[in-house]
Short mmCIF file of C-alpha atoms and ligand atoms in Angstrom, two decimals:
data_model
loop_
_atom_site.label_atom_id
_atom_site.label_comp_id
_atom_site.label_asym_id
_atom_site.label_seq_id
_atom_site.Cartn_x
_atom_site.Cartn_y
_atom_site.Cartn_z
CA MET T 26 6.73 15.52 -4.88
CA SER T 27 7.83 12.15 -6.28
CA VAL T 28 7.24 8.89 -4.41
CA GLY T 29 10.28 7.16 -2.89
CA VAL T 30 10.79 3.53 -3.95
CA ALA T 31 13.05 0.81 -2.56
CA ILE T 32 13.85 -2.13 -4.81
CA LEU T 33 14.92 -5.28 -2.99
CA GLY T 34 16.69 -7.58 -5.43
CA SER T 35 17.27 -4.83 -7.99
CA THR T 36 19.74 -6.97 -9.92
CA GLY T 37 17.20 -9.72 -10.59
CA SER T 38 14.61 -10.10 -13.32
CA ILE T 39 11.85 -8.28 -11.40
CA GLY T 40 14.32 -5.66 -10.11
CA ARG T 41 15.59 -4.86 -13.60
CA SER T 42 12.06 -4.69 -15.01
CA THR T 43 11.14 -2.31 -12.17
CA LEU T 44 14.01 0.03 -13.07
CA GLN T 45 12.91 -0.17 -16.68
CA VAL T 46 9.43 1.01 -15.67
CA LEU T 47 10.85 3.74 -13.41
CA SER T 48 13.07 5.05 -16.19
CA ARG T 49 9.84 6.13 -17.95
CA GLN T 50 8.22 7.49 -14.78
CA ARG T 51 10.98 9.67 -13.35
CA ASP T 52 8.63 12.56 -12.53
CA ARG T 53 6.41 10.31 -10.39
CA PHE T 54 8.93 8.10 -8.61
CA ARG T 55 12.49 8.27 -7.37
CA VAL T 56 14.74 5.40 -6.34
CA VAL T 57 15.68 5.71 -2.67
CA ALA T 58 17.16 2.26 -2.02
CA LEU T 59 18.56 -0.66 -4.01
CA THR T 60 19.75 -4.05 -2.80
CA GLY T 61 21.54 -6.90 -4.50
CA HIS T 62 22.94 -10.21 -3.44
CA SER T 63 25.75 -11.58 -5.57
CA ASN T 64 25.76 -9.40 -8.68
CA LYS T 65 28.02 -6.67 -7.27
CA ASP T 66 28.98 -5.09 -10.59
CA LEU T 67 25.42 -4.67 -11.82
CA LEU T 68 24.39 -3.22 -8.44
CA ALA T 69 27.23 -0.67 -8.66
CA GLN T 70 26.15 0.22 -12.19
CA GLN T 71 22.53 0.70 -11.07
CA ALA T 72 23.66 2.79 -8.10
CA ALA T 73 25.73 5.03 -10.38
CA GLU T 74 22.75 5.62 -12.64
CA TRP T 75 20.03 6.10 -10.00
CA LYS T 76 22.06 7.60 -7.13
CA PRO T 77 19.85 6.15 -4.36
CA ALA T 78 20.33 7.26 -0.74
CA PHE T 79 20.84 3.62 0.28
CA VAL T 80 22.60 0.73 -1.46
CA GLY T 81 22.86 -2.66 0.22
CA LEU T 82 24.73 -5.77 -0.80
CA VAL T 83 23.59 -8.86 1.08
CA ASN T 84 26.58 -11.04 1.75
CA GLY T 85 27.32 -13.69 4.32
CA GLY T 86 23.62 -14.21 4.88
CA THR T 87 22.88 -10.96 6.71
CA ALA T 88 19.42 -9.69 5.91
CA SER T 89 19.65 -6.49 7.97
CA CYS T 90 20.41 -4.36 4.91
CA LEU T 91 17.11 -5.53 3.39
CA VAL T 92 15.20 -4.35 6.46
CA GLU T 93 17.12 -1.09 6.44
CA ALA T 94 16.22 -0.48 2.80
CA ALA T 95 12.60 -1.54 3.36
CA THR T 96 12.08 0.80 6.31
CA HIS T 97 14.05 3.82 5.04
CA PRO T 98 12.08 6.94 6.04
CA ASP T 99 12.03 8.32 2.47
CA VAL T 100 10.56 5.09 1.07
CA ARG T 101 6.82 4.82 0.49
CA ILE T 102 6.82 1.73 -1.75
CA VAL T 103 9.00 -1.34 -1.36
CA VAL T 104 9.26 -3.53 -4.44
CA ASN T 105 10.19 -6.95 -3.07
CA GLY T 106 11.88 -8.76 -5.96
CA ILE T 107 13.92 -11.14 -3.83
CA VAL T 108 13.66 -14.83 -4.56
CA GLY T 109 12.71 -17.21 -1.77
CA ALA T 110 12.33 -17.13 1.99
CA ALA T 111 15.09 -14.51 2.32
CA GLY T 112 12.52 -11.82 1.56
CA LEU T 113 10.31 -12.48 4.58
CA GLU T 114 11.81 -10.20 7.23
CA ALA T 115 11.91 -7.20 4.91
CA THR T 116 8.26 -7.64 3.92
CA LEU T 117 7.20 -7.83 7.57
CA ALA T 118 9.33 -4.81 8.51
CA ALA T 119 8.04 -2.70 5.62
CA LEU T 120 4.39 -3.46 6.44
CA ARG T 121 4.94 -2.71 10.13
CA ALA T 122 6.48 0.62 9.08
CA GLY T 123 3.31 1.43 7.11
CA LYS T 124 4.79 1.06 3.62
CA ARG T 125 3.20 -0.36 0.51
CA VAL T 126 4.90 -3.61 -0.47
CA ALA T 127 4.72 -4.28 -4.20
CA LEU T 128 5.21 -8.00 -3.79
CA ALA T 129 6.82 -10.27 -6.35
CA ASN T 130 8.40 -12.43 -3.62
CA LYS T 131 5.43 -14.81 -3.33
CA GLU T 132 7.37 -17.28 -1.15
CA THR T 133 6.96 -14.74 1.66
CA LEU T 134 3.16 -14.94 1.60
CA VAL T 135 3.15 -18.71 1.22
CA MET T 136 5.41 -19.22 4.25
CA ALA T 137 3.75 -16.77 6.54
CA GLY T 138 0.50 -15.46 5.09
CA GLU T 139 -1.13 -14.90 8.49
CA LEU T 140 1.91 -13.07 9.86
CA VAL T 141 2.20 -10.88 6.80
CA ALA T 142 -1.48 -9.92 7.06
CA GLN T 143 -1.05 -9.20 10.77
CA ALA T 144 2.01 -7.01 10.11
CA ALA T 145 -0.03 -5.00 7.60
CA ARG T 146 -2.84 -4.52 10.12
CA ASP T 147 -0.42 -3.57 12.90
CA GLY T 148 1.56 -1.04 10.92
CA GLY T 149 -0.96 0.21 8.39
CA GLY T 150 1.05 -1.08 5.45
CA GLU T 151 -0.48 -2.77 2.41
CA ILE T 152 0.46 -5.51 -0.02
CA VAL T 153 -0.12 -4.99 -3.71
CA PRO T 154 0.75 -8.00 -5.88
CA VAL T 155 3.27 -7.84 -8.70
CA ASP T 156 2.68 -11.44 -9.78
CA SER T 157 0.89 -11.12 -13.13
CA GLU T 158 -2.03 -13.45 -12.28
CA HIS T 159 -2.73 -11.65 -9.01
CA SER T 160 -2.34 -8.25 -10.59
CA ALA T 161 -4.90 -9.40 -13.16
CA VAL T 162 -7.31 -10.46 -10.42
CA LEU T 163 -6.75 -7.21 -8.53
CA GLN T 164 -7.52 -5.25 -11.69
CA CYS T 165 -10.74 -7.27 -12.13
CA VAL T 166 -11.93 -6.91 -8.53
CA ALA T 167 -10.77 -3.32 -7.86
CA GLY T 168 -13.75 -1.31 -6.62
CA ARG T 169 -15.95 -4.37 -5.98
CA ARG T 170 -17.09 -5.57 -2.56
CA PRO T 171 -15.44 -8.81 -1.37
CA THR T 172 -18.90 -10.44 -1.04
CA GLU T 173 -19.44 -10.00 -4.79
CA LEU T 174 -16.51 -12.24 -5.69
CA ALA T 175 -17.33 -15.92 -6.25
CA ARG T 176 -14.22 -17.55 -7.73
CA LEU T 177 -10.79 -16.86 -9.16
CA ILE T 178 -9.26 -18.63 -12.13
CA LEU T 179 -5.50 -18.31 -12.44
CA THR T 180 -3.91 -19.13 -15.77
CA ALA T 181 -0.75 -21.21 -16.16
CA SER T 182 1.31 -21.53 -19.33
CA GLY T 183 1.95 -25.19 -18.51
CA GLY T 184 5.71 -24.62 -18.76
CA PRO T 185 8.16 -26.25 -21.17
CA PHE T 186 6.98 -29.83 -20.46
CA ARG T 187 3.27 -29.34 -21.08
CA THR T 188 3.23 -31.75 -24.02
CA TRP T 189 6.01 -34.10 -22.89
CA GLY T 190 5.51 -37.67 -21.69
CA ALA T 191 6.00 -38.30 -17.95
CA GLU T 192 9.09 -40.46 -18.40
CA ARG T 193 10.92 -37.90 -20.50
CA VAL T 194 9.97 -35.10 -18.07
CA SER T 195 11.44 -36.97 -15.13
CA ARG T 196 14.83 -36.95 -16.90
CA ALA T 197 14.66 -33.37 -18.21
CA THR T 198 17.91 -31.41 -18.09
CA VAL T 199 18.46 -28.04 -16.44
CA ALA T 200 18.70 -26.36 -19.84
CA GLU T 201 15.37 -27.89 -20.88
CA ALA T 202 13.66 -26.81 -17.65
CA LEU T 203 14.98 -23.26 -18.09
CA LYS T 204 13.45 -22.92 -21.56
CA HIS T 205 10.17 -21.26 -20.60
CA PRO T 206 7.75 -20.91 -23.54
CA THR T 207 6.37 -17.42 -22.75
CA TRP T 208 8.30 -15.66 -19.92
CA THR T 209 11.94 -14.76 -19.27
CA MET T 210 12.51 -14.91 -15.51
CA GLY T 211 14.98 -15.88 -12.79
CA LYS T 212 16.06 -19.55 -12.68
CA LYS T 213 14.14 -20.58 -9.57
CA ILE T 214 10.73 -19.39 -10.75
CA THR T 215 11.43 -20.83 -14.20
CA VAL T 216 11.95 -24.29 -12.71
CA ASP T 217 8.87 -23.71 -10.53
CA SER T 218 6.92 -23.05 -13.73
CA ALA T 219 8.08 -26.36 -15.17
CA THR T 220 6.97 -28.36 -12.09
CA LEU T 221 3.90 -26.13 -11.66
CA VAL T 222 5.00 -25.55 -8.06
CA ASN T 223 4.77 -21.89 -9.09
CA LYS T 224 1.03 -22.29 -9.63
CA ALA T 225 0.56 -23.99 -6.25
CA LEU T 226 2.45 -21.10 -4.63
CA GLU T 227 0.16 -18.72 -6.54
CA VAL T 228 -3.00 -20.48 -5.31
CA ILE T 229 -1.79 -19.97 -1.73
CA GLU T 230 -0.79 -16.39 -2.58
CA ALA T 231 -4.30 -15.73 -3.92
CA HIS T 232 -5.90 -17.16 -0.78
CA PHE T 233 -4.04 -14.69 1.41
CA LEU T 234 -4.24 -11.68 -0.93
CA PHE T 235 -7.94 -11.89 -1.75
CA ASP T 236 -9.23 -13.67 1.35
CA VAL T 237 -10.80 -16.52 -0.65
CA GLU T 238 -11.13 -20.20 0.30
CA TYR T 239 -8.96 -22.67 -1.58
CA ASP T 240 -11.94 -24.25 -3.33
CA GLN T 241 -12.65 -20.81 -4.81
CA VAL T 242 -9.28 -20.73 -6.61
CA ASP T 243 -9.09 -22.70 -9.85
CA VAL T 244 -6.23 -23.04 -12.32
CA VAL T 245 -6.45 -23.48 -16.08
CA ILE T 246 -3.66 -24.15 -18.57
CA HIS T 247 -3.44 -21.35 -21.13
CA PRO T 248 -0.27 -21.82 -23.21
CA GLN T 249 -0.25 -18.34 -24.80
CA SER T 250 -0.10 -16.43 -21.46
CA VAL T 251 -2.29 -13.64 -22.85
CA ILE T 252 -5.12 -13.85 -20.33
CA HIS T 253 -3.48 -13.51 -16.91
CA GLY T 254 -6.42 -14.20 -14.64
CA PHE T 255 -10.21 -14.28 -14.35
CA ALA T 256 -12.54 -13.17 -11.57
CA GLU T 257 -16.02 -14.65 -11.43
CA PHE T 258 -18.68 -12.74 -9.53
CA VAL T 259 -21.73 -13.99 -7.64
CA ASP T 260 -24.05 -13.15 -10.55
CA GLY T 261 -22.03 -15.45 -12.85
CA SER T 262 -20.31 -12.63 -14.70
CA VAL T 263 -16.59 -13.10 -15.39
CA LEU T 264 -13.93 -10.44 -15.96
CA ALA T 265 -10.44 -11.17 -17.29
CA GLN T 266 -7.31 -9.10 -17.71
CA VAL T 267 -5.51 -9.40 -21.02
CA GLY T 268 -2.14 -8.43 -22.48
CA PHE T 269 1.01 -9.72 -24.14
CA PRO T 270 3.24 -11.23 -21.45
CA THR T 271 5.34 -8.58 -19.70
CA MET T 272 6.02 -7.94 -16.03
CA GLU T 273 6.30 -4.20 -16.63
CA LEU T 274 2.51 -3.68 -16.59
CA PRO T 275 1.86 -5.46 -13.29
CA ILE T 276 4.88 -3.69 -11.77
CA LEU T 277 3.61 -0.27 -12.90
CA TYR T 278 0.11 -1.05 -11.62
CA ALA T 279 1.50 -2.11 -8.21
CA LEU T 280 3.28 1.26 -8.02
CA THR T 281 0.30 3.41 -9.04
CA TYR T 282 -2.65 1.32 -7.75
CA PRO T 283 -5.53 2.15 -7.62
CA ASP T 284 -4.67 4.78 -10.25
CA ARG T 285 -3.48 4.23 -13.79
CA VAL T 286 -0.94 6.52 -15.40
CA PRO T 287 0.07 6.99 -19.03
CA ASP T 288 2.94 4.75 -20.09
CA GLN T 289 4.29 4.05 -23.55
CA GLY T 290 6.78 1.34 -22.64
CA VAL T 291 4.94 -1.86 -23.35
CA ARG T 292 3.69 -3.39 -26.56
CA ARG T 293 0.05 -2.39 -27.09
CA PHE T 294 -2.40 -5.27 -27.20
CA ASP T 295 -3.60 -6.43 -30.60
CA PRO T 296 -6.16 -9.28 -30.62
CA VAL T 297 -5.30 -10.31 -34.16
CA ALA T 298 -1.60 -10.54 -33.37
CA ALA T 299 -2.46 -12.51 -30.21
CA GLY T 300 -4.15 -15.07 -32.45
CA THR T 301 -5.96 -18.12 -31.14
CA LEU T 302 -6.20 -18.43 -27.38
CA THR T 303 -6.57 -21.95 -26.00
CA PHE T 304 -7.38 -23.42 -22.60
CA GLU T 305 -6.83 -26.92 -21.23
CA ALA T 306 -7.65 -28.59 -17.95
CA LEU T 307 -4.64 -29.08 -15.71
CA GLN T 308 -3.92 -32.83 -15.49
CA PRO T 309 -2.90 -33.37 -11.88
CA GLU T 310 -1.17 -36.70 -12.54
CA ARG T 311 1.31 -34.88 -14.78
CA PHE T 312 2.22 -32.29 -12.14
CA PRO T 313 2.61 -34.16 -8.81
CA ALA T 314 4.38 -31.24 -7.08
CA TYR T 315 1.38 -29.00 -7.81
CA VAL T 316 -0.90 -31.56 -6.16
CA VAL T 317 1.31 -31.66 -3.05
CA GLY T 318 1.22 -27.85 -2.91
CA ARG T 319 -2.57 -27.79 -2.95
CA GLU T 320 -2.61 -30.45 -0.25
CA ALA T 321 -0.21 -28.37 1.88
CA ALA T 322 -2.51 -25.39 1.39
CA ARG T 323 -5.48 -27.42 2.59
CA GLN T 324 -3.54 -28.58 5.66
CA GLY T 325 -2.69 -25.00 6.60
CA GLY T 326 -0.59 -24.27 9.68
CA THR T 327 3.08 -24.54 8.73
CA ALA T 328 2.47 -26.98 5.83
CA PRO T 329 2.78 -24.23 3.17
CA ALA T 330 6.08 -23.12 4.75
CA ARG T 331 7.35 -26.71 4.62
CA PHE T 332 6.21 -27.07 1.01
CA ASN T 333 8.01 -23.87 0.07
CA ALA T 334 11.22 -24.72 1.92
CA ALA T 335 11.41 -28.26 0.50
CA ASN T 336 10.90 -26.86 -2.98
CA GLU T 337 13.63 -24.22 -2.56
CA VAL T 338 16.12 -26.90 -1.53
CA ALA T 339 15.05 -29.34 -4.26
CA VAL T 340 15.18 -26.70 -7.01
CA GLN T 341 18.66 -25.61 -5.96
CA LEU T 342 19.85 -29.24 -5.99
CA PHE T 343 18.36 -29.68 -9.45
CA LEU T 344 19.99 -26.47 -10.73
CA ASP T 345 23.31 -27.74 -9.30
CA GLU T 346 22.72 -30.98 -11.24
CA LYS T 347 22.73 -33.03 -8.05
CA ILE T 348 19.25 -34.52 -8.57
CA THR T 349 17.04 -35.26 -11.57
CA PHE T 350 13.99 -33.17 -12.43
CA GLY T 351 11.67 -35.97 -11.31
CA ARG T 352 13.21 -35.97 -7.83
CA ILE T 353 11.98 -32.43 -7.12
CA ALA T 354 8.37 -33.54 -6.69
CA GLU T 355 9.40 -36.68 -4.77
CA ILE T 356 11.43 -34.69 -2.25
CA ILE T 357 8.67 -32.14 -1.70
CA GLU T 358 6.07 -34.87 -1.31
CA HIS T 359 8.19 -36.67 1.25
CA VAL T 360 8.82 -33.52 3.31
CA VAL T 361 5.22 -32.30 3.28
CA GLY T 362 3.95 -35.82 4.05
CA ARG T 363 6.21 -35.99 7.10
CA GLY T 364 4.74 -32.85 8.65
CA THR T 365 2.94 -32.96 11.95
CA GLY T 366 -0.64 -31.76 12.25
CA ASP T 367 -0.03 -28.22 13.40
CA ALA T 368 -2.95 -26.21 12.02
CA GLY T 369 -2.89 -22.77 13.59
CA ARG T 370 0.85 -22.86 14.27
CA GLY T 371 1.52 -20.72 11.22
CA LYS T 372 0.70 -17.71 13.33
CA SER T 373 4.05 -17.30 15.09
CA LEU T 374 7.26 -16.34 13.33
CA GLU T 375 9.24 -18.80 15.45
CA ALA T 376 6.97 -21.68 14.38
CA VAL T 377 7.24 -20.69 10.71
CA LEU T 378 11.03 -20.35 10.80
CA ALA T 379 11.36 -23.64 12.71
CA ALA T 380 9.18 -25.43 10.14
CA ASP T 381 11.20 -23.86 7.32
CA ALA T 382 14.51 -24.99 8.86
CA GLU T 383 13.24 -28.48 9.61
CA ALA T 384 11.86 -28.91 6.08
CA ARG T 385 15.18 -27.80 4.57
CA ARG T 386 17.08 -30.28 6.72
CA LEU T 387 14.70 -33.08 5.82
CA ALA T 388 14.79 -32.22 2.10
CA GLU T 389 18.62 -32.39 2.07
CA GLU T 390 18.48 -35.68 3.95
CA VAL T 391 15.94 -37.22 1.54
CA ALA T 392 17.89 -35.96 -1.48
CA CYS T 393 21.09 -37.65 -0.27
CA SER T 394 19.40 -40.95 0.60
P1 LIG Q 430 16.05 -13.46 -9.92
O1 LIG Q 430 16.81 -14.66 -9.52
O2 LIG Q 430 16.19 -12.93 -11.28
O3 LIG Q 430 16.38 -12.27 -8.91
C1 LIG Q 430 16.40 -12.47 -7.52
C2 LIG Q 430 16.97 -11.25 -6.81
O4 LIG Q 430 17.04 -11.56 -5.41
C3 LIG Q 430 18.39 -10.86 -7.24
O5 LIG Q 430 18.51 -9.46 -7.19
C4 LIG Q 430 19.26 -11.47 -6.15
O6 LIG Q 430 20.46 -10.73 -5.99
C5 LIG Q 430 18.37 -11.36 -4.94
N1 LIG Q 430 18.65 -12.40 -3.94
C6 LIG Q 430 18.77 -13.73 -4.18
N2 LIG Q 430 19.00 -14.37 -3.01
C7 LIG Q 430 18.99 -13.44 -2.05
C8 LIG Q 430 19.18 -13.49 -0.65
N3 LIG Q 430 19.42 -14.63 0.02
N4 LIG Q 430 19.12 -12.32 0.05
C9 LIG Q 430 18.88 -11.16 -0.60
N5 LIG Q 430 18.71 -11.06 -1.92
C10 LIG Q 430 18.76 -12.18 -2.65
O7 LIG Q 430 14.51 -13.80 -9.60
P2 LIG Q 430 13.21 -13.12 -10.23
O8 LIG Q 430 12.79 -13.88 -11.41
O9 LIG Q 430 13.39 -11.64 -10.34
O10 LIG Q 430 12.15 -13.45 -9.09
C11 LIG Q 430 12.08 -12.71 -7.88
C12 LIG Q 430 10.77 -13.02 -7.17
O11 LIG Q 430 9.70 -12.56 -8.00
C13 LIG Q 430 10.50 -14.51 -6.96
O12 LIG Q 430 9.81 -14.68 -5.75
C14 LIG Q 430 9.61 -14.88 -8.12
O13 LIG Q 430 8.77 -15.97 -7.82
C15 LIG Q 430 8.81 -13.60 -8.27
N6 LIG Q 430 8.23 -13.39 -9.62
C16 LIG Q 430 9.06 -13.22 -10.67
C17 LIG Q 430 8.54 -13.01 -11.95
C18 LIG Q 430 9.44 -12.76 -13.14
O14 LIG Q 430 8.93 -12.49 -14.22
N7 LIG Q 430 10.74 -12.83 -13.00
C19 LIG Q 430 7.14 -13.02 -12.13
C20 LIG Q 430 6.33 -13.20 -11.03
C21 LIG Q 430 6.89 -13.39 -9.77
MG1 LIG Q 431 2.77 -15.56 -11.84
#
């Protein structure tokens, strides 16, 4: 009997890669539900090919079709490929309904990590990361006891501005920010990779996924994106997961975890073709938004939700050419700095949503001033 899969955000980069993987695994999985947002024609095309029981188009801001898809009785695995806070309710609902959530939508965990973990405990659901760095870590720690893990090292490509001077970066255009050196992804995460907000979100994601303290999560710049993550154990031994950059492997692993299944779809690794691998320390002064993200993580409470919300607003304004690239970090810093000490308040959905709304309002206000 094949396993039923729902794909939230099937028209996006992660959604399309997921369908690509499933097209090679038709005897193991079947598509039960698909959702899209604005790309109606592509969604219709996907629906015609996959004939899912449920197809949902989110329009006018209603998220109920996401929850419906995520909790469909024939679905065992929900691939959450939605971008931003809009994916939160569906993740919570799927976990409460006992489903596996193959999570690409990291913003969900950053906003409400405690609530997501609680929903999984309440409903018996589980989160398996799709994000390549976290998939790498999971592959390194699978089968080990949590007490054996000492430290995680997440790799970051450094984005398109890794070698640029600060002044030039602050004036970078949208087209320049969208020119990622190693990955082809949706626009929001591509901008997040240029500011390194993406890596701050991933540090918070790792904290919640692997139950590690923030000082146990390090980041290193690795421009080739061949090593996706390292796990260091208490005896000093380090494991890494390696491969040419593709999201199809982490997606497949999130679907089959803890098993591995034969798949011929991705380019086989070849160390000679990979060539020289290099590593550089992350220079915090060059990536101010990353620093603010780590500070928000340390604050806890609703600070990560505020960080995420401010970033979503700032990135959209930048993509709409309403603010310069340099303003993204300034806006986030302002919003996070204005937060009240509310450690522990991240545990209620109302508090998280209120912090999210307030941060969005403040970010818009700062951007216009
Ligand atoms: P994308 O922009 O290509 O796709 C986003 C999808 O979400 C689309 O299907 C869109 O229709 C849908 N969507 C957008 N707004 C929505 C809303 N308000 N309600 C419901 N649906 C909505 O983005 P992506 O690159 O596929 O990224 C998706 C998520 O995966 C992000 O959280 C990103 O950080 C994460 N991620 C992506 C990659 C990658 O390689 N693309 C890698 C790691 C993590
Ligand atoms: Mg990643």
